[in-house]
Amino acid sequence: MTTQSSKLGNELENMIKGNVLVAEDSGYEEARQIWNAMIERRPAMIAQCADADDVPTAIAFARRNKLEISIRGAGHNIAGNALCDNGLTIDFSNMKNVLVDAAKRRAYVEPGATLANLDEATQAHGLATPVGINSTTGIAGLTLGGGFGWLTRKYGMTIDNLLSVEMITAEGKKIRASETENADLFWAIRGGGGNFGVVTQFEFQLFPVGPEIFAGLMVFPFNQAKQILHKYRQFVNSAPEELNVWVVLRKAPPLPFLPENVHGKEVVVLPIFYFGNVAEGEKLIAPLRAFGAAHGEHLGAQPYVAWQKAFDPLLTPGARNYWKSHNFTELADGALDSIIEFAGKLPSPQCEIFVGMIAGAPNRVAPNAMAYGHRDARFVLNVHGRWDEAKDDQKCIGWAREFFKASAPFASAGAYVNFMTGEEGDRVAAAYGANYDRLVQIKKRYDPDNIFHLNQNIKP
Ligand SMILES: Cc1cc2nc3c(=O)[nH]c(=O)nc-3n(C[C@H](O)[C@H](O)[C@H](O)COP(=O)(O)OP(=O)(O)OC[C@H]3O[C@@H](n4cnc5c(N)ncnc54)[C@H](O)[C@@H]3O)c2cc1C
């Protein structure tokens, strides 16, 4: 028997170049998987677009048939808004091309590309732009929310290097947005997420990076956490922007350079990245070795693309995940104390607390230059609740929420929308702060019916 969905699916498939999957199709179950296994949604149909021209057709079809729309880049977002229930998912998993103009130092990126796709294409020319730290993350969602990673201290957020986009609006019009074309829209999409239309191409500025960089990990015992964090705070204050050091507190994975009796024990990890010459990197990081008596370290020259994948094994899809996040201007004593307290009671072997450093170029951009306005943030804290079994939901979510509350008094204003869960809708206005009202005005102009609402939603 043909269901209503498969009838509609057939109709749409006849109208676009890409595939349309409905529940009866063999690829459907795989296509509706996203990174966070806590999200269980079943779209009526998944339109796997073949090119940008499929998008206006899919939008118009959804509107005509009163289907809710979701947009899927690489499906990494923790909130799970890449999927809808009973609606139409516009899926970019077949649009991952990256074109590099090495002479102009530009990359033109399709919306299904992952960080790995972008890094591989740009590094073939010894170029890169700042993106995140897990190579399977999607460029689309990461960019539209802000985007930061190892290169951010020197070259800024991902959006600081976005030059233009091609977009399909709620009315189905294909337009470009940049500083000189539809400038208001360009202002809004740099941080405003998928609220304003569907991006079908991103154009990025690139910089010479690597291909070899100096990077790795130092791992210290948890009982030295206080001295490590205090020394870290002091060290990074004067570190050059080519050097980035983050902090991760978690149970030690079975890394070959760690003694076996450390595996599974709480540790303090310093991930280190430097993209100058190796000898200089060695000199710069020497003081870190005096932070304490390390369990071990693994540091050296390696390809930038390899380092960009270094954390992938800890961040595989299919686990249950619940995150909370704060921005910090300074790491106050109280913030460090609460980090240590909650890292001492991790509710699962995969839960972790990480502090990412973004101090540098992002702070030199005016807070009203684009929708992402947290230009005083020097550190981003992510409380990363991660576990396997639904029976542990309450315990792990409870831990993340309690820590979030305990560390809140030390946080700066705003929040990074890319780390927010689906239940944090009431935090959206606060996340954008003084930029929110302008975002609402632009939303009214480009999506007055709020057809793009499966996101950290800015209501028209
Ligand atoms: C393991 C992991 C590591 C991460 N590390 C970092 C990091 O180092 N730095 C960092 O900044 N962030 C990081 N993030 C957060 C990441 O930036 C967000 O989850 C981001 O939204 C993922 O993008 P995506 O395209 O994969 O997500 P999706 O879930 O596919 O999309 C997220 C949302 O973006 C919108 N969207 C997607 N594509 C389009 C489009 N083409 N047009 C319009 N709207 C669109 C939609 O609203 C969609 O719901 C990480 C996330 C994970 C899960």
Coordinates of C-alpha atoms and ligand atoms in Angstrom, one line a residue:
M1 CA 0.0 0.0 0.0
T2 CA 1.3 3.4 -0.9
T3 CA 1.4 5.8 2.1
Q4 CA 0.6 9.5 1.8
S5 CA 4.3 10.2 2.5
S6 CA 5.5 8.0 -0.3
K7 CA 3.0 9.5 -2.7
L8 CA 4.3 13.0 -1.8
G9 CA 7.9 11.7 -1.8
N10 CA 7.4 10.4 -5.4
E11 CA 5.9 13.7 -6.4
L12 CA 8.9 15.7 -5.1
E13 CA 11.4 13.2 -6.5
N14 CA 9.9 13.9 -10.0
M15 CA 10.5 17.6 -9.4
I16 CA 14.2 17.6 -8.3
K17 CA 17.5 16.1 -9.5
G18 CA 18.3 14.6 -6.1
N19 CA 16.8 11.6 -4.3
V20 CA 13.8 11.7 -2.0
L21 CA 13.8 9.1 0.8
V22 CA 10.6 8.0 2.7
A23 CA 10.3 5.5 5.5
E24 CA 9.8 2.6 3.1
D25 CA 13.1 3.2 1.3
S26 CA 16.2 1.2 2.2
G27 CA 18.4 4.3 2.7
Y28 CA 15.9 6.1 4.9
E29 CA 17.0 4.7 8.3
E30 CA 20.6 5.6 7.7
A31 CA 19.8 9.0 6.3
R32 CA 17.8 10.0 9.4
Q33 CA 20.7 9.2 11.8
I34 CA 22.5 12.3 13.2
W35 CA 25.4 12.6 15.6
N36 CA 23.5 12.8 18.8
A37 CA 21.7 9.5 19.4
M38 CA 19.3 11.2 21.9
I39 CA 17.4 12.7 19.0
E40 CA 14.8 10.3 17.6
R41 CA 12.9 12.0 14.7
R42 CA 11.3 10.6 11.6
P43 CA 10.9 13.1 8.7
A44 CA 8.0 12.2 6.3
M45 CA 10.7 12.6 3.6
I46 CA 14.3 13.4 3.2
A47 CA 15.2 15.4 0.1
Q48 CA 18.9 14.7 -0.7
C49 CA 19.6 17.6 -3.0
A50 CA 21.8 17.2 -6.0
D51 CA 22.5 20.9 -6.4
A52 CA 21.3 24.4 -5.3
D53 CA 18.5 24.4 -7.8
D54 CA 16.8 21.6 -5.9
V55 CA 16.4 23.8 -2.9
P56 CA 13.8 26.3 -4.0
T57 CA 11.7 23.4 -5.4
A58 CA 11.9 21.6 -2.0
I59 CA 11.0 24.7 -0.1
A60 CA 8.0 25.5 -2.3
F61 CA 6.8 21.9 -2.1
A62 CA 7.0 21.9 1.7
R63 CA 5.1 25.2 1.9
R64 CA 2.4 24.0 -0.5
N65 CA 2.0 20.7 1.4
K66 CA 2.3 22.3 4.9
L67 CA 5.3 20.3 5.8
E68 CA 7.6 21.5 8.5
I69 CA 11.2 22.1 7.1
S70 CA 14.5 21.1 8.7
I71 CA 17.9 21.6 7.1
R72 CA 20.7 19.1 7.5
G73 CA 24.4 20.0 7.0
A74 CA 26.4 17.2 8.4
G75 CA 23.9 16.5 11.2
H76 CA 26.3 17.3 14.1
N77 CA 24.2 19.8 16.0
I78 CA 23.5 18.7 19.5
A79 CA 20.0 20.1 19.5
G80 CA 19.0 17.7 16.6
N81 CA 17.3 20.4 14.5
A82 CA 18.7 18.8 11.4
L83 CA 15.7 16.5 11.5
C84 CA 11.9 17.1 11.8
D85 CA 9.1 14.8 12.7
N86 CA 6.7 14.2 9.7
G87 CA 8.1 17.1 7.7
L88 CA 10.6 17.6 5.0
T89 CA 14.3 17.4 5.7
I90 CA 16.5 19.3 3.1
D91 CA 19.6 17.1 3.3
F92 CA 22.9 18.2 1.9
S93 CA 24.8 14.9 2.3
N94 CA 25.3 14.6 -1.4
M95 CA 26.6 18.2 -1.8
K96 CA 30.2 18.2 -0.3
N97 CA 32.3 19.8 -3.0
V98 CA 35.0 22.2 -2.1
L99 CA 36.6 24.3 -4.8
V100 CA 39.9 26.2 -4.0
D101 CA 41.2 29.2 -5.8
A102 CA 44.8 29.0 -4.4
A103 CA 45.9 32.2 -6.1
K104 CA 43.1 34.2 -4.5
R105 CA 43.2 32.2 -1.3
R106 CA 39.5 31.5 -1.5
A107 CA 37.4 28.3 -0.9
Y108 CA 33.9 27.8 -2.3
V109 CA 32.1 25.2 -0.2
E110 CA 28.9 23.3 -0.7
P111 CA 26.7 23.0 2.4
G112 CA 27.1 19.3 3.1
A113 CA 30.9 19.5 3.4
T114 CA 32.5 18.5 6.6
L115 CA 35.6 20.1 8.2
A116 CA 37.6 17.2 6.8
N117 CA 36.4 17.9 3.2
L118 CA 37.4 21.6 3.6
D119 CA 40.7 20.9 5.3
E120 CA 41.8 18.3 2.8
A121 CA 41.0 20.5 -0.2
T122 CA 42.6 23.6 1.2
Q123 CA 45.7 21.9 2.6
A124 CA 46.5 20.5 -0.8
H125 CA 47.6 24.1 -1.4
G126 CA 49.1 24.7 2.1
L127 CA 46.0 26.8 3.0
A128 CA 43.3 26.7 5.7
T129 CA 40.7 28.8 7.5
P130 CA 39.7 28.5 11.1
V131 CA 37.1 25.8 11.7
G132 CA 36.4 23.4 14.6
I133 CA 38.3 20.5 16.2
N134 CA 36.3 17.4 15.1
S135 CA 36.6 16.7 11.4
T136 CA 33.2 15.2 10.9
T137 CA 31.4 18.4 11.9
G138 CA 29.5 20.2 9.2
I139 CA 30.9 23.5 7.8
A140 CA 27.3 24.8 7.3
G141 CA 26.0 24.6 10.9
L142 CA 29.4 25.5 12.4
T143 CA 29.8 28.6 10.2
L144 CA 26.2 29.8 10.7
G145 CA 26.6 29.7 14.5
G146 CA 30.1 31.2 14.6
G147 CA 32.8 28.5 14.4
F148 CA 36.1 28.3 16.3
G149 CA 39.1 26.0 16.6
W150 CA 42.9 25.9 16.7
L151 CA 43.5 28.7 14.3
T152 CA 40.9 31.1 15.8
R153 CA 43.3 32.9 18.1
K154 CA 45.3 34.1 15.1
Y155 CA 42.7 34.3 12.3
G156 CA 39.4 34.7 14.1
M157 CA 36.1 32.8 14.1
T158 CA 35.0 31.0 11.0
I159 CA 32.5 33.7 10.3
D160 CA 35.2 36.4 10.5
N161 CA 36.6 34.7 7.4
L162 CA 33.3 34.2 5.5
L163 CA 33.3 36.5 2.5
S164 CA 30.0 35.7 0.9
V165 CA 27.2 33.1 0.7
E166 CA 24.7 32.0 -1.9
M167 CA 21.3 31.5 -0.3
I168 CA 17.8 30.4 -1.1
T169 CA 15.2 32.5 0.7
A170 CA 11.9 31.5 2.2
E171 CA 10.3 32.8 -1.0
G172 CA 12.6 30.5 -3.1
K173 CA 14.8 33.3 -4.5
K174 CA 18.5 32.6 -5.1
I175 CA 20.5 35.5 -3.8
R176 CA 24.1 36.3 -2.7
A177 CA 24.9 38.0 0.5
S178 CA 28.2 39.7 1.4
E179 CA 29.4 43.0 2.9
T180 CA 28.3 44.7 -0.4
E181 CA 25.2 42.6 -1.4
N182 CA 22.2 42.1 0.9
A183 CA 24.5 43.3 3.7
D184 CA 21.9 43.1 6.4
L185 CA 21.3 39.5 5.6
F186 CA 25.0 38.8 5.6
W187 CA 25.2 40.5 9.0
A188 CA 22.5 38.2 10.3
I189 CA 23.7 34.8 9.0
R190 CA 27.1 35.3 10.6
G191 CA 26.0 33.8 13.9
G192 CA 22.2 33.8 13.4
G193 CA 22.2 30.2 12.3
G194 CA 19.7 28.7 9.8
N195 CA 17.0 31.3 10.6
F196 CA 17.2 33.3 7.4
G197 CA 17.3 30.9 4.5
V198 CA 19.2 28.0 3.1
V199 CA 22.8 28.5 2.3
T200 CA 23.9 26.7 -0.8
Q201 CA 27.5 27.9 -1.0
F202 CA 30.0 29.5 1.4
E203 CA 33.0 31.5 0.3
F204 CA 35.9 31.7 2.7
Q205 CA 39.2 33.6 3.0
L206 CA 42.2 31.2 3.4
F207 CA 45.6 31.6 5.0
P208 CA 48.9 29.7 4.7
V209 CA 49.0 27.0 7.3
G210 CA 51.3 24.0 7.6
P211 CA 50.9 21.5 5.9
E212 CA 53.0 20.4 9.0
I213 CA 52.3 21.9 12.4
F214 CA 53.5 21.1 15.9
A215 CA 50.8 19.6 18.2
G216 CA 49.9 17.0 20.7
L217 CA 48.8 16.3 24.2
M218 CA 50.3 16.6 27.7
V219 CA 48.4 14.6 30.4
F220 CA 48.6 15.3 34.1
P221 CA 47.2 13.5 37.2
F222 CA 43.9 14.9 38.4
N223 CA 45.2 15.5 41.9
Q224 CA 47.4 18.3 40.4
A225 CA 44.4 19.9 38.7
K226 CA 44.4 23.1 40.8
Q227 CA 48.1 24.0 40.1
I228 CA 47.8 23.0 36.4
L229 CA 44.7 25.2 35.9
H230 CA 46.2 28.2 37.8
K231 CA 49.5 27.9 35.8
Y232 CA 47.5 27.5 32.6
R233 CA 45.6 30.7 33.2
Q234 CA 48.8 32.6 33.7
F235 CA 50.7 31.0 30.8
V236 CA 48.1 31.6 28.1
N237 CA 47.8 35.2 29.0
S238 CA 51.1 35.9 27.3
A239 CA 51.2 33.1 24.7
P240 CA 51.5 34.2 21.1
E241 CA 48.4 33.8 18.9
E242 CA 50.0 31.1 16.8
L243 CA 50.0 28.9 19.9
N244 CA 46.7 27.6 21.3
V245 CA 46.4 25.4 24.4
W246 CA 43.0 24.1 25.7
V247 CA 42.2 22.2 28.8
V248 CA 40.2 19.0 29.0
L249 CA 39.3 17.2 32.2
R250 CA 38.0 13.7 31.7
K251 CA 38.8 10.0 32.4
A252 CA 41.9 9.0 30.4
P253 CA 41.3 7.1 27.2
P254 CA 43.6 4.1 26.6
L255 CA 46.2 6.2 24.8
P256 CA 49.4 4.3 24.0
F257 CA 51.7 6.9 25.6
L258 CA 49.9 6.6 29.0
P259 CA 50.8 4.0 31.6
E260 CA 48.0 1.3 31.6
N261 CA 47.2 2.1 35.3
V262 CA 46.2 5.6 34.3
H263 CA 43.6 4.5 31.7
G264 CA 40.1 5.2 32.9
K265 CA 41.4 7.5 35.7
E266 CA 40.5 11.2 35.9
V267 CA 43.2 13.3 34.3
V268 CA 43.9 16.9 33.1
V269 CA 44.8 17.0 29.4
L270 CA 46.4 20.0 27.7
P271 CA 45.9 19.8 23.9
I272 CA 48.5 21.9 22.3
F273 CA 48.7 23.4 18.8
Y274 CA 51.3 25.6 17.3
F275 CA 51.6 26.5 13.6
G276 CA 55.0 28.1 13.5
N277 CA 58.3 26.2 13.2
V278 CA 58.8 23.1 15.3
A279 CA 61.9 24.2 17.1
E280 CA 60.1 27.4 18.1
G281 CA 57.1 25.4 19.2
E282 CA 59.2 23.2 21.4
K283 CA 60.7 26.3 23.1
L284 CA 57.3 27.9 23.6
I285 CA 55.7 25.0 25.3
A286 CA 58.6 24.1 27.5
P287 CA 57.1 25.9 30.5
L288 CA 54.0 23.6 30.3
R289 CA 56.2 20.7 31.3
A290 CA 56.9 22.4 34.6
F291 CA 53.2 22.6 35.4
G292 CA 53.3 19.3 37.3
A293 CA 54.6 15.7 37.0
A294 CA 52.9 14.5 33.8
H295 CA 51.6 11.0 33.3
G296 CA 52.9 11.3 29.7
E297 CA 53.0 13.4 26.6
H298 CA 52.7 12.9 22.8
L299 CA 53.9 15.9 20.9
G300 CA 55.6 16.5 17.6
A301 CA 55.3 17.7 14.0
Q302 CA 52.4 16.3 12.1
P303 CA 50.2 17.2 9.2
Y304 CA 47.5 19.8 10.0
V305 CA 44.8 17.5 8.6
A306 CA 45.9 14.7 10.9
W307 CA 45.7 17.0 14.0
Q308 CA 42.2 18.1 12.8
K309 CA 41.2 14.5 13.1
A310 CA 43.0 13.8 16.4
F311 CA 39.8 14.0 18.5
D312 CA 37.5 12.1 16.1
P313 CA 37.9 8.8 17.9
L314 CA 36.5 10.3 21.1
L315 CA 33.6 12.0 19.3
T316 CA 32.1 9.3 17.2
P317 CA 28.4 9.5 16.3
G318 CA 25.8 7.3 18.0
A319 CA 26.4 8.1 21.7
R320 CA 23.9 10.0 23.8
N321 CA 25.0 13.6 24.4
Y322 CA 23.8 16.6 26.4
W323 CA 25.9 19.8 26.5
K324 CA 25.9 23.1 28.4
S325 CA 28.2 26.0 27.7
H326 CA 29.4 29.3 29.0
N327 CA 31.6 32.0 27.6
F328 CA 34.3 33.4 29.9
T329 CA 36.3 36.6 29.7
E330 CA 38.5 35.5 32.5
L331 CA 39.0 32.2 34.3
A332 CA 38.1 33.3 37.8
D333 CA 39.3 31.2 40.8
G334 CA 35.7 30.2 41.4
A335 CA 35.3 29.0 37.8
L336 CA 38.4 26.8 38.2
D337 CA 37.2 25.5 41.5
S338 CA 33.9 24.4 40.0
I339 CA 35.6 22.8 37.0
I340 CA 37.7 20.7 39.4
E341 CA 34.8 19.9 41.6
F342 CA 32.6 18.6 38.8
A343 CA 35.5 16.9 36.9
G344 CA 35.9 14.9 40.2
K345 CA 32.4 13.4 39.8
L346 CA 32.2 12.6 36.1
P347 CA 29.0 10.4 35.7
S348 CA 30.3 8.4 32.8
P349 CA 33.7 7.5 31.3
Q350 CA 32.9 9.7 28.2
C351 CA 31.8 12.8 30.0
E352 CA 34.3 15.7 29.9
I353 CA 34.7 19.4 30.7
F354 CA 36.7 21.3 28.1
V355 CA 37.9 24.9 28.1
G356 CA 38.6 26.2 24.5
M357 CA 40.7 29.3 24.2
I358 CA 39.6 31.9 21.6
A359 CA 41.5 34.9 22.9
G360 CA 43.0 37.0 20.1
A361 CA 41.6 37.9 16.7
P362 CA 38.0 37.4 17.7
N363 CA 38.3 40.0 20.4
R364 CA 39.4 42.6 17.8
V365 CA 36.0 42.5 16.0
A366 CA 33.3 44.9 17.2
P367 CA 30.4 43.2 19.0
N368 CA 27.9 44.6 16.5
A369 CA 29.9 43.8 13.4
M370 CA 27.7 40.7 12.8
A371 CA 25.1 38.6 14.7
Y372 CA 27.7 36.7 16.7
G373 CA 28.6 39.3 19.3
H374 CA 30.6 37.7 22.1
R375 CA 33.7 39.6 21.3
D376 CA 34.7 39.8 25.0
A377 CA 34.8 35.9 25.3
R378 CA 38.4 34.7 25.6
F379 CA 37.4 31.1 26.6
V380 CA 34.4 28.9 25.8
L381 CA 33.5 26.2 28.4
N382 CA 31.7 23.1 27.2
V383 CA 30.2 20.7 29.7
H384 CA 30.1 17.7 27.5
G385 CA 27.8 15.0 28.9
R386 CA 28.2 11.9 26.8
W387 CA 27.1 8.3 27.6
D388 CA 25.8 5.2 25.9
E389 CA 22.6 3.9 27.7
A390 CA 19.3 5.7 28.1
K391 CA 19.2 4.5 31.7
D392 CA 22.0 6.9 32.5
D393 CA 20.2 10.0 31.0
Q394 CA 19.1 11.4 34.3
K395 CA 22.4 11.0 36.0
C396 CA 24.5 12.5 33.2
I397 CA 22.1 15.3 32.3
G398 CA 21.8 16.2 36.0
W399 CA 25.6 16.4 36.3
A400 CA 25.8 18.8 33.3
R401 CA 23.0 21.0 34.5
E402 CA 24.4 21.2 38.1
F403 CA 27.9 22.1 36.8
F404 CA 26.4 24.7 34.4
K405 CA 24.7 26.3 37.4
A406 CA 27.7 26.2 39.6
S407 CA 29.9 27.9 37.0
A408 CA 27.4 30.4 35.8
P409 CA 28.4 33.2 38.3
F410 CA 31.8 33.4 36.7
A411 CA 30.6 33.4 33.0
S412 CA 30.4 36.4 30.8
A413 CA 27.1 37.4 29.0
G414 CA 25.8 35.5 26.0
A415 CA 26.1 32.0 24.9
Y416 CA 27.5 30.1 21.8
V417 CA 24.3 28.9 20.0
N418 CA 26.2 26.0 18.4
F419 CA 26.6 24.4 21.8
M420 CA 23.0 24.9 22.9
T421 CA 20.6 22.0 23.3
G422 CA 17.0 21.9 21.9
E423 CA 15.5 22.9 25.3
E424 CA 17.4 26.2 25.5
G425 CA 15.0 28.2 23.3
D426 CA 14.5 30.7 26.1
R427 CA 18.2 31.4 26.1
V428 CA 18.3 32.6 22.4
A429 CA 17.6 36.3 23.1
A430 CA 20.2 36.3 25.8
A431 CA 22.6 34.5 23.5
Y432 CA 22.5 37.4 21.0
G433 CA 22.3 40.1 23.6
A434 CA 22.3 43.6 22.1
N435 CA 22.2 42.2 18.5
Y436 CA 18.9 40.4 19.1
D437 CA 16.5 43.2 18.1
R438 CA 18.2 43.7 14.7
L439 CA 18.1 40.0 14.1
V440 CA 14.3 40.0 14.7
Q441 CA 13.9 42.8 12.2
I442 CA 15.9 40.9 9.6
K443 CA 14.0 37.7 10.3
K444 CA 10.7 39.6 9.7
R445 CA 12.0 40.7 6.3
Y446 CA 13.4 37.4 5.1
D447 CA 11.2 34.8 6.9
P448 CA 8.1 36.4 8.2
D449 CA 6.2 33.1 8.5
N450 CA 9.1 31.5 10.4
I451 CA 9.3 28.5 8.0
F452 CA 12.9 28.1 9.1
H453 CA 12.2 27.6 12.8
L454 CA 14.1 24.3 13.5
N455 CA 17.1 26.1 14.8
Q456 CA 17.9 28.3 17.9
N457 CA 14.9 30.2 16.8
I458 CA 14.7 34.0 16.3
K459 CA 11.0 34.6 16.2
P460 CA 9.8 37.2 13.7
Ligands
LIG1 C1 31.7 16.5 18.2 C2 31.4 17.9 18.0 C3 32.5 18.8 18.0 C4 32.3 20.1 17.8 N1 33.4 21.0 17.8 C5 33.2 22.3 17.6 C6 34.3 23.2 17.5 O1 35.5 22.8 17.7 N2 34.1 24.5 17.2 C7 32.8 25.0 17.0 O2 32.7 26.1 16.7 N3 31.8 24.1 17.0 C8 31.9 22.8 17.3 N4 30.8 22.0 17.4 C9 29.5 22.5 17.2 C10 29.1 22.6 15.8 O3 29.6 23.8 15.2 C11 27.5 22.6 15.6 O4 27.0 21.4 16.1 C12 27.1 22.8 14.2 O5 25.8 23.2 14.2 C13 27.3 21.6 13.4 O6 27.0 21.8 12.0 P1 26.3 20.7 11.1 O7 26.2 21.2 9.7 O8 27.1 19.4 11.2 O9 25.0 20.5 11.8 P2 23.5 20.2 11.4 O10 22.9 19.5 12.6 O11 23.4 19.5 10.1 O12 22.9 21.6 11.2 C14 22.7 22.5 12.4 C15 21.7 23.5 12.0 O13 22.3 24.5 11.2 C16 21.4 24.9 10.2 N5 21.9 24.6 8.9 C17 22.6 23.6 8.5 N6 22.9 23.7 7.2 C18 22.3 24.8 6.8 C19 22.3 25.4 5.5 N7 22.9 24.9 4.4 N8 21.6 26.6 5.4 C20 21.0 27.1 6.5 N9 21.0 26.5 7.7 C21 21.7 25.4 7.8 C22 20.1 24.3 10.6 O14 19.3 25.1 11.4 C23 20.5 23.0 11.3 O15 19.5 22.6 12.2 C24 31.0 20.6 17.6 C25 29.9 19.7 17.5 C26 30.1 18.4 17.7 C27 29.0 17.5 17.8

